[in-house]
PDB file of C-alpha atoms in Angstrom:
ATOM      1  CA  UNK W   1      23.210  64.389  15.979  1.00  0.00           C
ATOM      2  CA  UNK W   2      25.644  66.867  14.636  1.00  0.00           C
ATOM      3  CA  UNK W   3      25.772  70.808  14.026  1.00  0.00           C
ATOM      4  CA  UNK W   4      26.408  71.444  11.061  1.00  0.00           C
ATOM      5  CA  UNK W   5      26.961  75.439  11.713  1.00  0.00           C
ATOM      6  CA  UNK W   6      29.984  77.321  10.046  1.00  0.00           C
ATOM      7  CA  UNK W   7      32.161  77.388  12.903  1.00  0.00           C
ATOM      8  CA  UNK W   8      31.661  81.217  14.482  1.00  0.00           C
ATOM      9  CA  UNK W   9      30.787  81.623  17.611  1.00  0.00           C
ATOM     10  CA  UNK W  10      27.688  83.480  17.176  1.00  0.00           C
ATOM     11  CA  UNK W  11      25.480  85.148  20.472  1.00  0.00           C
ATOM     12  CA  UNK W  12      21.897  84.966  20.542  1.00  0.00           C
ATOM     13  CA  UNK W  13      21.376  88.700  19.886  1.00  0.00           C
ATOM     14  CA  UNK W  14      23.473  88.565  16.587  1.00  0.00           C
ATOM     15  CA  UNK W  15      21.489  85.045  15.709  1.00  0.00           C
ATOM     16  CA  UNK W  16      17.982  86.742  16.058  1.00  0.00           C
ATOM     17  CA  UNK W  17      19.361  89.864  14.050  1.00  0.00           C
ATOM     18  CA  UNK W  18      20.087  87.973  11.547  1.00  0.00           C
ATOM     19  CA  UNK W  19      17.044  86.311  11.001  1.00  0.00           C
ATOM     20  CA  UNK W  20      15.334  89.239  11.271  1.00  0.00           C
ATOM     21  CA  UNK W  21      17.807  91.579   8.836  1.00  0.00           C
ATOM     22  CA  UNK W  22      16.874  88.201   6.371  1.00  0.00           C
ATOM     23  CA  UNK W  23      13.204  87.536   6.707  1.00  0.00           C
ATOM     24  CA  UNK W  24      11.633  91.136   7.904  1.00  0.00           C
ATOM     25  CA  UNK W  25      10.828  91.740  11.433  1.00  0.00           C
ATOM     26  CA  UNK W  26      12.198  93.494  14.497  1.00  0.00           C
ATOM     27  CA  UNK W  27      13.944  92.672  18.213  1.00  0.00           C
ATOM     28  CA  UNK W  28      13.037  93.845  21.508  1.00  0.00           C
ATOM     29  CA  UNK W  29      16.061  93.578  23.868  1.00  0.00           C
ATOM     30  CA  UNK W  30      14.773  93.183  27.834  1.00  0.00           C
ATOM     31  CA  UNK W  31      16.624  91.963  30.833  1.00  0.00           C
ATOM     32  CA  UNK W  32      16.662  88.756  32.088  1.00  0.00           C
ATOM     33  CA  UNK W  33      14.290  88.899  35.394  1.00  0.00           C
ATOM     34  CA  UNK W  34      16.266  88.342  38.139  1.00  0.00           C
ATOM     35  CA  UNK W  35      13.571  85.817  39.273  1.00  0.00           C
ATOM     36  CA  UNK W  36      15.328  83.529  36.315  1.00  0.00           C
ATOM     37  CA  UNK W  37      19.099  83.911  36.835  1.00  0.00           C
ATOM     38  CA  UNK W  38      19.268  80.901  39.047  1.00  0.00           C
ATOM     39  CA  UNK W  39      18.190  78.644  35.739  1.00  0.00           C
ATOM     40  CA  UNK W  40      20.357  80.788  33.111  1.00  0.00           C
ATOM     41  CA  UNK W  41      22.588  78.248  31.300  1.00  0.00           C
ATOM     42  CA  UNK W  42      24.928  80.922  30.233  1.00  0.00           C
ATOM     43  CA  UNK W  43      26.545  80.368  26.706  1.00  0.00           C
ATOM     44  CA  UNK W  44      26.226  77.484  24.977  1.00  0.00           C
ATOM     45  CA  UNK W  45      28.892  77.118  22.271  1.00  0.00           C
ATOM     46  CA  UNK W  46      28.250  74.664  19.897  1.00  0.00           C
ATOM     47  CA  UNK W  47      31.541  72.803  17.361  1.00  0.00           C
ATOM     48  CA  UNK W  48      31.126  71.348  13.969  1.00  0.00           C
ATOM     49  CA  UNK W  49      33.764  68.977  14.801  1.00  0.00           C
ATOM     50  CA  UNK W  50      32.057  65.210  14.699  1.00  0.00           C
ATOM     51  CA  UNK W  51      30.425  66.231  11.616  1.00  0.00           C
ATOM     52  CA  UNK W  52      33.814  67.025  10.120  1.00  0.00           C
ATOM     53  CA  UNK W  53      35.541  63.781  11.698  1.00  0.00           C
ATOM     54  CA  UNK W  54      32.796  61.046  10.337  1.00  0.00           C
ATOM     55  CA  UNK W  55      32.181  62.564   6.994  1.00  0.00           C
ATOM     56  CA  UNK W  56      35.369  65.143   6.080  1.00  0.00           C
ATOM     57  CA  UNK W  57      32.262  67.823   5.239  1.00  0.00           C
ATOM     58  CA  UNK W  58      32.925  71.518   5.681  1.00  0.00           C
ATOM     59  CA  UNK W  59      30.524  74.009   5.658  1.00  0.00           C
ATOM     60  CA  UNK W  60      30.195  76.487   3.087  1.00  0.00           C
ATOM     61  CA  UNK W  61      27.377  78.984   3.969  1.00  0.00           C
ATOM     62  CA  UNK W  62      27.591  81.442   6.766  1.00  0.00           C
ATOM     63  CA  UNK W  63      24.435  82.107   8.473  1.00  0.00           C
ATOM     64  CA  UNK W  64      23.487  85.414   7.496  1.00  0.00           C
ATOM     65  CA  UNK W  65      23.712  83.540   3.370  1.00  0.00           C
ATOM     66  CA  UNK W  66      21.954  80.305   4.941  1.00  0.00           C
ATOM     67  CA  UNK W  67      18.989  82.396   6.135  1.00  0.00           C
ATOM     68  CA  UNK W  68      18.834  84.483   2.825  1.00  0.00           C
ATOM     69  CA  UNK W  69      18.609  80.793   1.178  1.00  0.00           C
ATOM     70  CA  UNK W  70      15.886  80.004   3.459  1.00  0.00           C
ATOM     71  CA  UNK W  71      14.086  82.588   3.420  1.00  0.00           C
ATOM     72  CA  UNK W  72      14.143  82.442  -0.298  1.00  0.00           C
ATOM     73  CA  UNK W  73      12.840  78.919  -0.149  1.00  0.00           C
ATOM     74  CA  UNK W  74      10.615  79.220   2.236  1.00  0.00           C
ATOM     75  CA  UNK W  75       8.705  82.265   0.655  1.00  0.00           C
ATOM     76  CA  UNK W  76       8.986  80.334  -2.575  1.00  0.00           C
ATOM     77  CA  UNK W  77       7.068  77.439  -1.580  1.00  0.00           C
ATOM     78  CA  UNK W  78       4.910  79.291   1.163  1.00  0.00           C
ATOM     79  CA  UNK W  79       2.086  77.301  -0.375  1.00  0.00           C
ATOM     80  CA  UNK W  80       3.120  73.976   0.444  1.00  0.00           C
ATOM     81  CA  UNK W  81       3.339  74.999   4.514  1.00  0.00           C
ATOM     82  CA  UNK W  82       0.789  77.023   4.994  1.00  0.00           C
TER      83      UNK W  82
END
């Protein structure tokens, strides 16, 4: 298993408006209930780096261009998953 992102650190606010800036749609920002803190992992911060050891591959899409390519796809060939 390997990530295979572009090496940003990038926080789960900016990752869902992202997705939504590229495929339509809107966020609703709450607080986390208090009730759920205790099980809050915090950050997670994920590195490209094995990927990059074992094969020497880079990446060359950032993820606001990687989810204008899927989105693209994905509305192209709606048919096939719906």
């Amino acid at each position: 298993l390997a990530n295979v992102q572009k090496g940003v650190t990038e926080s789960v606010k900016a990752i869902a408006e992202a997705t939504c800036d590229a495929i339509g749609g809107s966020i609703e920002e709450r607080d986390w209930p208090e009730q759920r803190r205790r099980i809050d992992v915090g950050d997670a911060v994920f590195s490209n780096e094995k990927i990059k050891d074992a094969l020497g591959w880079s990446p060359k899409v950032d993820l606001r261009n990687g989810l204008n390519f899927t989105e693209k796809f994905f509305r192209a060939h709606l048919s096939h998953y719906l």
